[in-house]
Structure formats: C-alpha cells, structure tokens
C-alpha cells in the first residue's frame, strides 16, 4: 500500500457522523481537494467513528479512503439522490432494465493508485429499499452497485466490511491490477442479485482471505453480455481467488453467465462453502459467444449444498432480441480437483451444447456423496477418483486429450 503523508478528515469538511445529516457535500468537497491539490504521494481521507450518511460519490486517483474502527459510510435511501449514468458498453443497457443505470454508491472511473481500507469500518448500502423495488417490479433503471471501479488500475480494497448492497457489491470492470483481501461482504440470503465480487472484463485480479455471505454468487467472473460484449471484446484473464469462505443460495465460485468477451486463466483454490445452492458453477448460453478456458478450481470444501459442481450452457437471459443465435460459446480446458463435500444433494451436472460441446473437462479427486447420479450431456473429458461415479462421457483414462497434464 502507498503511504500518504497528507491526511485529512471528513470532519474537516463539515462531515457529521450522527446517522441523520446528509454528508454528500462533505465527501465531494474532500475528494475535490485531494484531486486538485495533488499532494506528493497522494492523500488519505479519514472517516472517524460514527455513521456518515451520504449520497453516491466519486473517488480520485492517488487517494486512500480509510475507515476507522466504528466508522460507517451509509448510503442514503432517497432514490432521488442517485444520478443516472450510461450503461456499460459491454452490456449495451442496464443489466436489469433497458437504458441507463443508477450510479454506484462509491465510484472510480479512469483512476490509478486508489486504496479503500481501514480498521474494519463498514460501508452500508442500505439496500432494502432497492430490493423492495425489485420485488415489486417498480424499478425504472438498474440498481446501483456498492463499489465500482471502471477503467482503473492499481486498486487495493482491504480490511473493510461491506453490507446490504443494492445490487452487486464490488465490481471492477475494465480494470487491471486489483487486489481485494481481508474483506467481509454481508447481505441477507434473500436479497436479490447481491453478488459479492464480480471481476468483469478485467485482468490481473487477486481476491483472497475474505468472508462473503450474500444473496447471490460469492465471486463471479464476467466479461460482457451477448452482442455488446462480443463487440467490446475485452476478456477477463489472470484472476486468482483463494482462501475465500462463505455461503449463498446461489454459487460459491462462478464464471458467467456473461462471458461474451471471454474468460481465460482463472485459478480458485482453498475455498470453504456452507449452505450453498451450487458450489462451483461455470455458466454460459447461446448468444454469448466468447471463449472460457484454462479454469482451475482446487481444494474446495462444501457442506450442505444443493449441487456440488455445475457446468451449463443454458443459463442467463439476453439484453434484447438482437443477440446472435449463432454465437455459440466455447468452454474447454477446465480442471476441478481436490473437492470434498458433505450433505450435497446432487454431485454434478454438466450440460454442454449439442453444436458446441464442452471439451477437456478434467475432474480429479472429487468426493461429494449424495444419492443422485451425475448428469451429463455434450461433454468430453476425463475423471479420476470421483465419487459417486461420474457420467460415462467422462472417461477414466486421463491421457485422453488435454486432461493428460491435469492429473
């Protein structure tokens, strides 16, 4: 982490931590000061103990947002305080609704050398008002993320608690060299689409030593949506996920389903999952296009899961009717090894596409129990030391194809 000689406090700009006073002006003025004074080595914005209510705000380069123990940055529930921003070009529209989307609560665009850290202070999205609009189908536009970095590099997020995001929690998109570690991400199990961390068309990402318990995928690697993601053409690559623990009614470690720019080179290891919908989920769909390859998941323990491993080519919706039905995804060179599970109802489902089968799917040393058999279609690969016995499409001869070097 960069050391910042220049330190300012939100209280220097009129910030009041009573949980009632709206501090949007204080945050914006403090960050304006950091941006325009350009102190050598950057500046640290200190958030002392207290509840600092605010509308959404932008960060700037060469700054540290530091939350003291007992500090809470709390999002306003007044929807009128949230500006609309343009949709991401790789999505073509808001992820939930056509048109734009609400600005993320804390946003950085085109930045470098930014740190969000502290003494396990809290960033609280107060998402329930947004979840209710989603349930009641009264959303006009796509809900805001809690934290989003776009077109940025050199980002560190550590030692902060994130809770009750309106939508996705941490979303690095079009970014490189991002480290997310020692974070806690919390949302109720029934909160809609509260993904934990979603690297999206980004590279050189490290996610480690964190606890995530939310209403959707804990970590989901993405790269754009159907024809817009294909045209934008920016893959996610070189992503490491390790020593993550959590629970969710959806997936623990996921790729997709928005994979249109491609996802290459993902390593997830030493993952501990409890009370899961799906432990490991690689998902794509017709119209996505994109190549998903070189995915390795190892040393996973899961307990009380509906499905252990799922690799599927029929997941996710489309932005509009103009997606290319001939844009078939390619999914290959996947290694899943050293996986143990208890109370797993369905050990595995692998469903490729008849005209784009999944190839070189390599399973090794996987013990998930469960009374149901594996279900497979349109897949080629190998399996060694897998119980219950995998489907016939996965041969027990690892020398076949690209699996020979994986065992």
mmCIF file of C-alpha atoms in Angstrom:
data_model
loop_
_atom_site.group_PDB
_atom_site.id
_atom_site.type_symbol
_atom_site.label_atom_id
_atom_site.label_comp_id
_atom_site.label_asym_id
_atom_site.label_seq_id
_atom_site.Cartn_x
_atom_site.Cartn_y
_atom_site.Cartn_z
ATOM 1 C CA UNK A 1 0.000 0.000 0.000
ATOM 2 C CA UNK A 2 1.086 3.555 -0.664
ATOM 3 C CA UNK A 3 1.830 5.635 2.415
ATOM 4 C CA UNK A 4 0.097 9.007 2.318
ATOM 5 C CA UNK A 5 1.830 11.867 4.102
ATOM 6 C CA UNK A 6 -1.135 14.151 3.539
ATOM 7 C CA UNK A 7 -4.116 13.268 5.752
ATOM 8 C CA UNK A 8 -7.485 14.957 6.011
ATOM 9 C CA UNK A 9 -10.666 14.039 7.879
ATOM 10 C CA UNK A 10 -14.214 14.159 6.602
ATOM 11 C CA UNK A 11 -14.985 16.297 9.647
ATOM 12 C CA UNK A 12 -12.645 18.998 8.243
ATOM 13 C CA UNK A 13 -15.253 19.487 5.528
ATOM 14 C CA UNK A 14 -18.299 19.579 7.769
ATOM 15 C CA UNK A 15 -18.941 15.850 7.962
ATOM 16 C CA UNK A 16 -21.263 14.854 10.801
ATOM 17 C CA UNK A 17 -21.437 11.220 11.912
ATOM 18 C CA UNK A 18 -24.861 11.232 13.538
ATOM 19 C CA UNK A 19 -26.531 8.887 11.027
ATOM 20 C CA UNK A 20 -29.006 11.619 10.046
ATOM 21 C CA UNK A 21 -27.079 14.501 8.495
ATOM 22 C CA UNK A 22 -26.524 14.099 4.758
ATOM 23 C CA UNK A 23 -22.789 14.342 4.101
ATOM 24 C CA UNK A 24 -22.706 14.187 0.304
ATOM 25 C CA UNK A 25 -21.323 17.729 0.045
ATOM 26 C CA UNK A 26 -18.580 16.973 2.590
ATOM 27 C CA UNK A 27 -17.435 13.856 0.719
ATOM 28 C CA UNK A 28 -17.434 15.590 -2.632
ATOM 29 C CA UNK A 29 -15.534 18.625 -1.315
ATOM 30 C CA UNK A 30 -12.935 16.474 0.460
ATOM 31 C CA UNK A 31 -12.274 14.425 -2.667
ATOM 32 C CA UNK A 32 -12.221 17.569 -4.827
ATOM 33 C CA UNK A 33 -9.500 18.896 -2.535
ATOM 34 C CA UNK A 34 -7.454 15.690 -2.923
ATOM 35 C CA UNK A 35 -7.889 15.737 -6.695
ATOM 36 C CA UNK A 36 -6.876 19.357 -7.211
ATOM 37 C CA UNK A 37 -4.135 19.881 -4.613
ATOM 38 C CA UNK A 38 -2.309 16.785 -5.879
ATOM 39 C CA UNK A 39 -0.119 16.319 -2.831
ATOM 40 C CA UNK A 40 3.073 14.384 -3.452
ATOM 41 C CA UNK A 41 2.303 10.724 -2.719
ATOM 42 C CA UNK A 42 -1.436 11.349 -2.613
ATOM 43 C CA UNK A 43 -3.800 11.955 0.294
ATOM 44 C CA UNK A 44 -5.706 9.927 2.884
ATOM 45 C CA UNK A 45 -9.325 10.732 3.688
ATOM 46 C CA UNK A 46 -10.017 9.627 7.265
ATOM 47 C CA UNK A 47 -13.509 8.600 8.335
ATOM 48 C CA UNK A 48 -13.692 8.633 12.165
ATOM 49 C CA UNK A 49 -16.093 6.547 14.262
ATOM 50 C CA UNK A 50 -19.713 7.465 13.597
ATOM 51 C CA UNK A 51 -22.402 6.956 10.962
ATOM 52 C CA UNK A 52 -21.869 9.195 7.955
ATOM 53 C CA UNK A 53 -24.965 9.251 5.766
ATOM 54 C CA UNK A 54 -24.276 10.285 2.157
ATOM 55 C CA UNK A 55 -25.374 10.077 -1.419
ATOM 56 C CA UNK A 56 -23.132 8.433 -4.020
ATOM 57 C CA UNK A 57 -19.720 9.981 -4.706
ATOM 58 C CA UNK A 58 -16.680 9.607 -6.962
ATOM 59 C CA UNK A 59 -13.161 8.804 -5.827
ATOM 60 C CA UNK A 60 -9.995 10.217 -7.391
ATOM 61 C CA UNK A 61 -6.509 8.904 -8.134
ATOM 62 C CA UNK A 62 -3.724 8.631 -5.553
ATOM 63 C CA UNK A 63 -6.070 8.593 -2.573
ATOM 64 C CA UNK A 64 -6.822 6.324 0.364
ATOM 65 C CA UNK A 65 -10.305 6.119 1.861
ATOM 66 C CA UNK A 66 -9.646 4.997 5.437
ATOM 67 C CA UNK A 67 -12.469 3.881 7.729
ATOM 68 C CA UNK A 68 -11.614 3.822 11.417
ATOM 69 C CA UNK A 69 -12.987 1.140 13.692
ATOM 70 C CA UNK A 70 -16.615 2.071 14.318
ATOM 71 C CA UNK A 71 -16.842 4.228 11.181
ATOM 72 C CA UNK A 72 -19.819 3.640 8.896
ATOM 73 C CA UNK A 73 -20.353 5.228 5.488
ATOM 74 C CA UNK A 74 -24.077 4.774 4.967
ATOM 75 C CA UNK A 75 -25.910 5.198 1.661
ATOM 76 C CA UNK A 76 -28.973 7.413 1.564
ATOM 77 C CA UNK A 77 -32.270 5.631 0.912
ATOM 78 C CA UNK A 78 -33.578 8.663 -1.005
ATOM 79 C CA UNK A 79 -33.573 7.323 -4.565
ATOM 80 C CA UNK A 80 -33.766 10.890 -5.869
ATOM 81 C CA UNK A 81 -30.200 11.447 -4.656
ATOM 82 C CA UNK A 82 -28.843 8.801 -7.064
ATOM 83 C CA UNK A 83 -27.901 10.116 -10.537
ATOM 84 C CA UNK A 84 -28.279 8.011 -13.655
ATOM 85 C CA UNK A 85 -25.174 7.053 -15.626
ATOM 86 C CA UNK A 86 -24.644 5.484 -19.036
ATOM 87 C CA UNK A 87 -24.816 1.708 -19.398
ATOM 88 C CA UNK A 88 -21.559 -0.198 -19.697
ATOM 89 C CA UNK A 89 -20.626 -0.577 -23.384
ATOM 90 C CA UNK A 90 -20.036 -4.318 -22.953
ATOM 91 C CA UNK A 91 -23.624 -4.675 -21.699
ATOM 92 C CA UNK A 92 -25.393 -2.263 -24.053
ATOM 93 C CA UNK A 93 -28.047 -1.398 -21.466
ATOM 94 C CA UNK A 94 -28.613 -1.687 -17.761
ATOM 95 C CA UNK A 95 -28.269 -5.253 -16.514
ATOM 96 C CA UNK A 96 -31.817 -5.279 -15.143
ATOM 97 C CA UNK A 97 -33.669 -2.635 -17.129
ATOM 98 C CA UNK A 98 -33.221 -1.030 -20.568
ATOM 99 C CA UNK A 99 -31.495 2.346 -20.656
ATOM 100 C CA UNK A 100 -29.055 3.732 -18.120
ATOM 101 C CA UNK A 101 -28.360 2.650 -14.575
ATOM 102 C CA UNK A 102 -28.082 4.250 -11.188
ATOM 103 C CA UNK A 103 -24.590 5.441 -10.290
ATOM 104 C CA UNK A 104 -22.701 3.116 -7.960
ATOM 105 C CA UNK A 105 -22.530 4.270 -4.345
ATOM 106 C CA UNK A 106 -18.738 4.682 -4.436
ATOM 107 C CA UNK A 107 -17.404 5.021 -7.985
ATOM 108 C CA UNK A 108 -13.953 5.346 -9.512
ATOM 109 C CA UNK A 109 -13.538 5.829 -13.272
ATOM 110 C CA UNK A 110 -10.201 6.174 -15.046
ATOM 111 C CA UNK A 111 -8.214 6.090 -11.810
ATOM 112 C CA UNK A 112 -4.916 4.692 -10.569
ATOM 113 C CA UNK A 113 -3.415 4.146 -7.122
ATOM 114 C CA UNK A 114 -6.600 4.025 -5.044
ATOM 115 C CA UNK A 115 -6.952 2.274 -1.688
ATOM 116 C CA UNK A 116 -10.096 1.584 0.335
ATOM 117 C CA UNK A 117 -9.051 0.246 3.720
ATOM 118 C CA UNK A 118 -9.182 0.820 7.453
ATOM 119 C CA UNK A 119 -9.804 -0.870 10.770
ATOM 120 C CA UNK A 120 -12.784 -2.934 9.579
ATOM 121 C CA UNK A 121 -15.113 0.004 9.331
ATOM 122 C CA UNK A 122 -18.325 -0.508 7.367
ATOM 123 C CA UNK A 123 -19.745 0.640 4.034
ATOM 124 C CA UNK A 124 -23.504 0.083 4.263
ATOM 125 C CA UNK A 125 -25.589 0.298 1.080
ATOM 126 C CA UNK A 126 -28.923 0.185 2.962
ATOM 127 C CA UNK A 127 -30.166 -1.909 0.068
ATOM 128 C CA UNK A 128 -33.574 -2.931 1.345
ATOM 129 C CA UNK A 129 -35.361 -0.030 -0.386
ATOM 130 C CA UNK A 130 -33.864 -1.205 -3.696
ATOM 131 C CA UNK A 131 -34.622 -4.873 -3.036
ATOM 132 C CA UNK A 132 -38.247 -3.958 -2.372
ATOM 133 C CA UNK A 133 -38.483 -2.058 -5.664
ATOM 134 C CA UNK A 134 -37.077 -5.108 -7.445
ATOM 135 C CA UNK A 135 -39.603 -7.406 -5.750
ATOM 136 C CA UNK A 136 -42.475 -5.054 -6.507
ATOM 137 C CA UNK A 137 -41.272 -4.568 -10.101
ATOM 138 C CA UNK A 138 -41.213 -0.807 -9.741
ATOM 139 C CA UNK A 139 -37.569 -0.267 -10.750
ATOM 140 C CA UNK A 140 -37.183 2.276 -13.525
ATOM 141 C CA UNK A 141 -33.493 1.571 -14.033
ATOM 142 C CA UNK A 142 -30.843 -0.933 -12.964
ATOM 143 C CA UNK A 143 -29.932 -0.807 -9.285
ATOM 144 C CA UNK A 144 -26.587 0.681 -8.173
ATOM 145 C CA UNK A 145 -23.551 -1.355 -7.179
ATOM 146 C CA UNK A 146 -21.988 -0.664 -3.807
ATOM 147 C CA UNK A 147 -18.416 -0.195 -5.128
ATOM 148 C CA UNK A 148 -17.451 0.071 -8.790
ATOM 149 C CA UNK A 149 -14.123 0.799 -10.433
ATOM 150 C CA UNK A 150 -14.077 1.332 -14.211
ATOM 151 C CA UNK A 151 -11.065 1.734 -16.493
ATOM 152 C CA UNK A 152 -8.799 1.799 -13.463
ATOM 153 C CA UNK A 153 -5.559 0.155 -12.322
ATOM 154 C CA UNK A 154 -3.600 -0.228 -9.130
ATOM 155 C CA UNK A 155 -6.579 -0.666 -6.774
ATOM 156 C CA UNK A 156 -6.450 -2.159 -3.270
ATOM 157 C CA UNK A 157 -9.559 -2.917 -1.191
ATOM 158 C CA UNK A 158 -8.885 -4.401 2.231
ATOM 159 C CA UNK A 159 -9.994 -4.565 5.869
ATOM 160 C CA UNK A 160 -13.484 -3.159 5.313
ATOM 161 C CA UNK A 161 -16.953 -4.620 5.904
ATOM 162 C CA UNK A 162 -19.416 -4.204 3.026
ATOM 163 C CA UNK A 163 -23.066 -4.815 3.769
ATOM 164 C CA UNK A 164 -26.530 -4.540 2.259
ATOM 165 C CA UNK A 165 -25.547 -3.576 -1.272
ATOM 166 C CA UNK A 166 -28.458 -2.533 -3.503
ATOM 167 C CA UNK A 167 -27.069 -4.779 -6.292
ATOM 168 C CA UNK A 168 -23.577 -6.227 -6.860
ATOM 169 C CA UNK A 169 -21.145 -5.432 -4.036
ATOM 170 C CA UNK A 170 -17.687 -4.933 -5.583
ATOM 171 C CA UNK A 171 -17.495 -4.589 -9.362
ATOM 172 C CA UNK A 172 -14.122 -3.951 -11.018
ATOM 173 C CA UNK A 173 -14.892 -3.531 -14.730
ATOM 174 C CA UNK A 174 -12.316 -2.782 -17.467
ATOM 175 C CA UNK A 175 -9.680 -2.759 -14.711
ATOM 176 C CA UNK A 176 -6.251 -4.258 -14.159
ATOM 177 C CA UNK A 177 -4.064 -4.946 -11.133
ATOM 178 C CA UNK A 178 -6.715 -5.066 -8.423
ATOM 179 C CA UNK A 179 -6.227 -6.677 -5.001
ATOM 180 C CA UNK A 180 -9.234 -7.412 -2.763
ATOM 181 C CA UNK A 181 -8.282 -9.018 0.533
ATOM 182 C CA UNK A 182 -9.383 -9.266 4.164
ATOM 183 C CA UNK A 183 -12.883 -8.032 3.342
ATOM 184 C CA UNK A 184 -16.224 -9.136 4.760
ATOM 185 C CA UNK A 185 -19.275 -8.877 2.496
ATOM 186 C CA UNK A 186 -22.717 -9.395 4.007
ATOM 187 C CA UNK A 187 -26.289 -9.345 2.717
ATOM 188 C CA UNK A 188 -29.386 -11.386 3.589
ATOM 189 C CA UNK A 189 -29.734 -14.701 1.769
ATOM 190 C CA UNK A 190 -32.955 -13.473 0.144
ATOM 191 C CA UNK A 191 -31.514 -10.162 -1.098
ATOM 192 C CA UNK A 192 -31.694 -10.204 -4.926
ATOM 193 C CA UNK A 193 -28.527 -10.118 -7.047
ATOM 194 C CA UNK A 194 -26.213 -9.093 -4.223
ATOM 195 C CA UNK A 195 -23.142 -10.771 -5.763
ATOM 196 C CA UNK A 196 -20.035 -10.460 -3.618
ATOM 197 C CA UNK A 197 -17.180 -9.680 -6.042
ATOM 198 C CA UNK A 198 -17.632 -9.610 -9.839
ATOM 199 C CA UNK A 199 -14.430 -9.024 -11.850
ATOM 200 C CA UNK A 200 -15.718 -8.024 -15.277
ATOM 201 C CA UNK A 201 -13.588 -7.667 -18.434
ATOM 202 C CA UNK A 202 -10.649 -7.184 -16.078
ATOM 203 C CA UNK A 203 -7.185 -8.670 -15.686
ATOM 204 C CA UNK A 204 -4.603 -9.373 -13.011
ATOM 205 C CA UNK A 205 -7.102 -9.575 -10.162
ATOM 206 C CA UNK A 206 -6.378 -11.140 -6.770
ATOM 207 C CA UNK A 207 -9.218 -11.927 -4.349
ATOM 208 C CA UNK A 208 -8.122 -13.565 -1.118
ATOM 209 C CA UNK A 209 -8.639 -14.127 2.601
ATOM 210 C CA UNK A 210 -12.232 -12.926 2.704
ATOM 211 C CA UNK A 211 -15.660 -13.928 4.023
ATOM 212 C CA UNK A 212 -18.740 -13.462 1.829
ATOM 213 C CA UNK A 213 -22.338 -14.264 2.721
ATOM 214 C CA UNK A 214 -24.862 -12.783 0.287
ATOM 215 C CA UNK A 215 -27.991 -13.458 -1.750
ATOM 216 C CA UNK A 216 -26.200 -14.363 -4.979
ATOM 217 C CA UNK A 217 -22.840 -15.655 -6.288
ATOM 218 C CA UNK A 218 -19.940 -15.059 -3.898
ATOM 219 C CA UNK A 219 -17.434 -14.457 -6.703
ATOM 220 C CA UNK A 220 -18.493 -14.372 -10.377
ATOM 221 C CA UNK A 221 -16.039 -13.667 -13.197
ATOM 222 C CA UNK A 222 -17.750 -11.918 -16.130
ATOM 223 C CA UNK A 223 -16.860 -10.280 -19.461
ATOM 224 C CA UNK A 224 -19.837 -8.666 -21.162
ATOM 225 C CA UNK A 225 -23.283 -9.567 -22.388
ATOM 226 C CA UNK A 226 -24.120 -11.125 -25.749
ATOM 227 C CA UNK A 227 -23.625 -8.963 -28.862
ATOM 228 C CA UNK A 228 -22.409 -5.976 -26.824
ATOM 229 C CA UNK A 229 -19.762 -8.000 -25.028
ATOM 230 C CA UNK A 230 -18.690 -9.650 -28.288
ATOM 231 C CA UNK A 231 -18.282 -6.243 -29.961
ATOM 232 C CA UNK A 232 -16.434 -4.756 -26.976
ATOM 233 C CA UNK A 233 -14.130 -7.763 -26.984
ATOM 234 C CA UNK A 234 -12.357 -7.408 -23.650
ATOM 235 C CA UNK A 235 -11.784 -10.692 -21.806
ATOM 236 C CA UNK A 236 -11.260 -11.294 -18.132
ATOM 237 C CA UNK A 237 -7.935 -13.009 -17.576
ATOM 238 C CA UNK A 238 -5.300 -13.804 -14.968
ATOM 239 C CA UNK A 239 -7.614 -13.955 -11.964
ATOM 240 C CA UNK A 240 -6.717 -15.611 -8.659
ATOM 241 C CA UNK A 241 -9.282 -16.393 -5.951
ATOM 242 C CA UNK A 242 -8.005 -18.046 -2.780
ATOM 243 C CA UNK A 243 -8.899 -18.640 0.839
ATOM 244 C CA UNK A 244 -12.480 -17.422 0.490
ATOM 245 C CA UNK A 245 -15.182 -18.677 2.850
ATOM 246 C CA UNK A 246 -18.885 -18.071 2.535
ATOM 247 C CA UNK A 247 -22.492 -19.072 1.980
ATOM 248 C CA UNK A 248 -25.163 -18.255 -0.586
ATOM 249 C CA UNK A 249 -28.342 -19.738 -2.088
ATOM 250 C CA UNK A 250 -26.569 -19.422 -5.456
ATOM 251 C CA UNK A 251 -22.929 -20.175 -6.382
ATOM 252 C CA UNK A 252 -19.702 -20.057 -4.437
ATOM 253 C CA UNK A 253 -17.201 -19.738 -7.286
ATOM 254 C CA UNK A 254 -18.772 -18.831 -10.624
ATOM 255 C CA UNK A 255 -17.783 -17.920 -14.141
ATOM 256 C CA UNK A 256 -20.520 -16.154 -16.104
ATOM 257 C CA UNK A 257 -23.084 -16.224 -17.267
ATOM 258 C CA UNK A 258 -21.999 -13.001 -19.027
ATOM 259 C CA UNK A 259 -18.870 -14.349 -20.763
ATOM 260 C CA UNK A 260 -19.090 -12.776 -24.208
ATOM 261 C CA UNK A 261 -15.637 -11.180 -24.110
ATOM 262 C CA UNK A 262 -14.060 -14.432 -22.949
ATOM 263 C CA UNK A 263 -12.673 -15.643 -19.627
ATOM 264 C CA UNK A 264 -9.158 -17.081 -19.612
ATOM 265 C CA UNK A 265 -6.839 -18.113 -16.822
ATOM 266 C CA UNK A 266 -8.807 -18.327 -13.573
ATOM 267 C CA UNK A 267 -7.386 -20.075 -10.510
ATOM 268 C CA UNK A 268 -9.632 -20.609 -7.478
ATOM 269 C CA UNK A 269 -8.201 -22.564 -4.562
ATOM 270 C CA UNK A 270 -8.729 -23.219 -0.861
ATOM 271 C CA UNK A 271 -12.424 -22.320 -0.878
ATOM 272 C CA UNK A 272 -14.777 -23.215 2.001
ATOM 273 C CA UNK A 273 -18.530 -23.122 1.370
ATOM 274 C CA UNK A 274 -21.535 -23.664 3.635
ATOM 275 C CA UNK A 275 -25.269 -23.708 2.932
ATOM 276 C CA UNK A 276 -24.867 -23.287 -0.807
ATOM 277 C CA UNK A 277 -27.067 -23.504 -3.827
ATOM 278 C CA UNK A 278 -24.182 -24.545 -6.099
ATOM 279 C CA UNK A 279 -20.579 -24.925 -5.020
ATOM 280 C CA UNK A 280 -18.815 -24.372 -8.368
ATOM 281 C CA UNK A 281 -20.773 -23.018 -11.339
ATOM 282 C CA UNK A 282 -19.422 -22.321 -14.842
ATOM 283 C CA UNK A 283 -22.302 -20.915 -16.861
ATOM 284 C CA UNK A 284 -22.884 -19.517 -20.332
ATOM 285 C CA UNK A 285 -25.553 -19.563 -23.039
ATOM 286 C CA UNK A 286 -26.351 -19.498 -26.743
ATOM 287 C CA UNK A 287 -25.761 -15.945 -27.975
ATOM 288 C CA UNK A 288 -22.917 -15.334 -25.555
ATOM 289 C CA UNK A 289 -20.085 -16.334 -27.839
ATOM 290 C CA UNK A 290 -16.761 -15.926 -26.081
ATOM 291 C CA UNK A 291 -14.162 -18.494 -25.073
ATOM 292 C CA UNK A 292 -13.976 -19.775 -21.498
ATOM 293 C CA UNK A 293 -10.767 -21.745 -20.974
ATOM 294 C CA UNK A 294 -7.947 -22.519 -18.596
ATOM 295 C CA UNK A 295 -10.116 -22.574 -15.492
ATOM 296 C CA UNK A 296 -8.708 -24.377 -12.449
ATOM 297 C CA UNK A 297 -10.607 -24.902 -9.204
ATOM 298 C CA UNK A 298 -8.932 -26.883 -6.448
ATOM 299 C CA UNK A 299 -9.079 -27.627 -2.746
ATOM 300 C CA UNK A 300 -12.732 -26.867 -2.150
ATOM 301 C CA UNK A 301 -14.767 -27.996 0.850
ATOM 302 C CA UNK A 302 -18.529 -27.604 0.756
ATOM 303 C CA UNK A 303 -21.177 -28.538 3.274
ATOM 304 C CA UNK A 304 -24.942 -28.579 2.770
ATOM 305 C CA UNK A 305 -25.183 -27.754 -0.932
ATOM 306 C CA UNK A 306 -27.981 -28.346 -3.418
ATOM 307 C CA UNK A 307 -25.492 -29.037 -6.249
ATOM 308 C CA UNK A 308 -21.758 -29.553 -5.979
ATOM 309 C CA UNK A 309 -20.465 -28.804 -9.487
ATOM 310 C CA UNK A 310 -22.447 -27.402 -12.394
ATOM 311 C CA UNK A 311 -21.164 -26.539 -15.866
ATOM 312 C CA UNK A 312 -24.022 -25.364 -18.041
ATOM 313 C CA UNK A 313 -24.651 -23.869 -21.464
ATOM 314 C CA UNK A 314 -28.223 -22.744 -20.929
ATOM 315 C CA UNK A 315 -28.030 -20.154 -18.146
ATOM 316 C CA UNK A 316 -28.874 -16.467 -18.205
ATOM 317 C CA UNK A 317 -31.065 -14.036 -20.085
ATOM 318 C CA UNK A 318 -30.385 -11.763 -23.066
ATOM 319 C CA UNK A 319 -30.260 -7.960 -23.340
ATOM 320 C CA UNK A 320 -32.672 -7.833 -26.280
ATOM 321 C CA UNK A 321 -33.932 -9.829 -29.227
ATOM 322 C CA UNK A 322 -30.947 -8.865 -31.398
ATOM 323 C CA UNK A 323 -28.486 -11.335 -29.914
ATOM 324 C CA UNK A 324 -26.858 -13.681 -32.425
ATOM 325 C CA UNK A 325 -28.251 -17.184 -32.014
ATOM 326 C CA UNK A 326 -25.260 -18.499 -33.926
ATOM 327 C CA UNK A 327 -22.812 -17.005 -31.420
ATOM 328 C CA UNK A 328 -22.018 -20.207 -29.558
ATOM 329 C CA UNK A 329 -19.762 -20.192 -26.506
ATOM 330 C CA UNK A 330 -16.585 -22.271 -26.325
ATOM 331 C CA UNK A 331 -15.851 -23.849 -22.942
ATOM 332 C CA UNK A 332 -12.759 -26.025 -22.632
ATOM 333 C CA UNK A 333 -9.673 -26.824 -20.579
ATOM 334 C CA UNK A 334 -11.310 -26.917 -17.157
ATOM 335 C CA UNK A 335 -9.662 -28.664 -14.210
ATOM 336 C CA UNK A 336 -11.595 -29.269 -10.989
ATOM 337 C CA UNK A 337 -9.693 -31.257 -8.399
ATOM 338 C CA UNK A 338 -9.487 -31.994 -4.683
ATOM 339 C CA UNK A 339 -13.110 -31.253 -3.820
ATOM 340 C CA UNK A 340 -14.853 -32.657 -0.753
ATOM 341 C CA UNK A 341 -18.479 -32.253 0.196
ATOM 342 C CA UNK A 342 -20.920 -33.309 2.865
ATOM 343 C CA UNK A 343 -24.695 -33.241 2.538
ATOM 344 C CA UNK A 344 -24.510 -32.446 -1.184
ATOM 345 C CA UNK A 345 -27.796 -33.410 -2.832
ATOM 346 C CA UNK A 346 -26.696 -33.512 -6.485
ATOM 347 C CA UNK A 347 -22.964 -34.114 -7.014
ATOM 348 C CA UNK A 348 -22.692 -32.784 -10.549
ATOM 349 C CA UNK A 349 -24.428 -31.555 -13.696
ATOM 350 C CA UNK A 350 -22.532 -30.880 -16.928
ATOM 351 C CA UNK A 351 -24.647 -29.773 -19.866
ATOM 352 C CA UNK A 352 -22.829 -28.617 -22.977
ATOM 353 C CA UNK A 353 -24.487 -27.586 -26.222
ATOM 354 C CA UNK A 354 -25.124 -30.171 -28.935
ATOM 355 C CA UNK A 355 -23.413 -27.945 -31.538
ATOM 356 C CA UNK A 356 -20.759 -26.645 -29.134
ATOM 357 C CA UNK A 357 -19.869 -29.409 -26.672
ATOM 358 C CA UNK A 358 -17.663 -28.666 -23.691
ATOM 359 C CA UNK A 359 -14.235 -30.269 -24.116
ATOM 360 C CA UNK A 360 -11.251 -31.198 -21.949
ATOM 361 C CA UNK A 361 -13.280 -31.147 -18.724
ATOM 362 C CA UNK A 362 -10.966 -32.796 -16.188
ATOM 363 C CA UNK A 363 -12.173 -33.967 -12.774
ATOM 364 C CA UNK A 364 -9.851 -35.456 -10.166
ATOM 365 C CA UNK A 365 -10.165 -36.499 -6.528
ATOM 366 C CA UNK A 366 -13.730 -35.306 -6.048
ATOM 367 C CA UNK A 367 -15.866 -36.808 -3.287
ATOM 368 C CA UNK A 368 -19.301 -35.267 -2.934
ATOM 369 C CA UNK A 369 -21.553 -38.083 -1.798
ATOM 370 C CA UNK A 370 -25.222 -37.609 -2.486
ATOM 371 C CA UNK A 371 -27.766 -40.172 -3.579
ATOM 372 C CA UNK A 372 -28.319 -38.766 -7.071
ATOM 373 C CA UNK A 373 -26.111 -39.666 -10.047
ATOM 374 C CA UNK A 374 -24.104 -37.220 -12.124
ATOM 375 C CA UNK A 375 -25.938 -35.875 -15.170
ATOM 376 C CA UNK A 376 -24.001 -35.051 -18.343
ATOM 377 C CA UNK A 377 -24.611 -34.222 -21.971
ATOM 378 C CA UNK A 378 -22.441 -32.925 -24.811
ATOM 379 C CA UNK A 379 -19.192 -33.021 -22.856
ATOM 380 C CA UNK A 380 -15.792 -34.626 -23.455
ATOM 381 C CA UNK A 381 -13.222 -35.105 -20.734
ATOM 382 C CA UNK A 382 -11.863 -37.389 -18.062
ATOM 383 C CA UNK A 383 -12.459 -38.212 -14.410
ATOM 384 C CA UNK A 384 -10.226 -39.986 -11.905
ATOM 385 C CA UNK A 385 -11.117 -40.780 -8.290
ATOM 386 C CA UNK A 386 -14.546 -39.203 -8.453
ATOM 387 C CA UNK A 387 -17.398 -40.395 -6.257
ATOM 388 C CA UNK A 388 -20.173 -41.006 -6.794
ATOM 389 C CA UNK A 389 -19.083 -42.290 -10.199
ATOM 390 C CA UNK A 390 -19.316 -39.602 -12.862
ATOM 391 C CA UNK A 391 -21.179 -39.943 -16.147
ATOM 392 C CA UNK A 392 -19.965 -42.140 -18.978
ATOM 393 C CA UNK A 393 -18.947 -39.179 -21.143
ATOM 394 C CA UNK A 394 -16.064 -38.564 -18.725
ATOM 395 C CA UNK A 395 -13.655 -41.396 -19.365
ATOM 396 C CA UNK A 396 -11.434 -42.774 -16.620
ATOM 397 C CA UNK A 397 -8.412 -42.539 -18.914
ATOM 398 C CA UNK A 398 -6.752 -39.195 -18.158
ATOM 399 C CA UNK A 399 -4.333 -39.472 -21.065
ATOM 400 C CA UNK A 400 -7.162 -38.550 -23.402
ATOM 401 C CA UNK A 401 -6.994 -35.027 -24.811
ATOM 402 C CA UNK A 402 -5.909 -32.047 -22.765
ATOM 403 C CA UNK A 403 -6.571 -33.804 -19.465
ATOM 404 C CA UNK A 404 -3.316 -35.741 -19.579
ATOM 405 C CA UNK A 405 -1.333 -32.935 -17.937
ATOM 406 C CA UNK A 406 -4.016 -32.200 -15.342
ATOM 407 C CA UNK A 407 -3.705 -35.354 -13.220
#
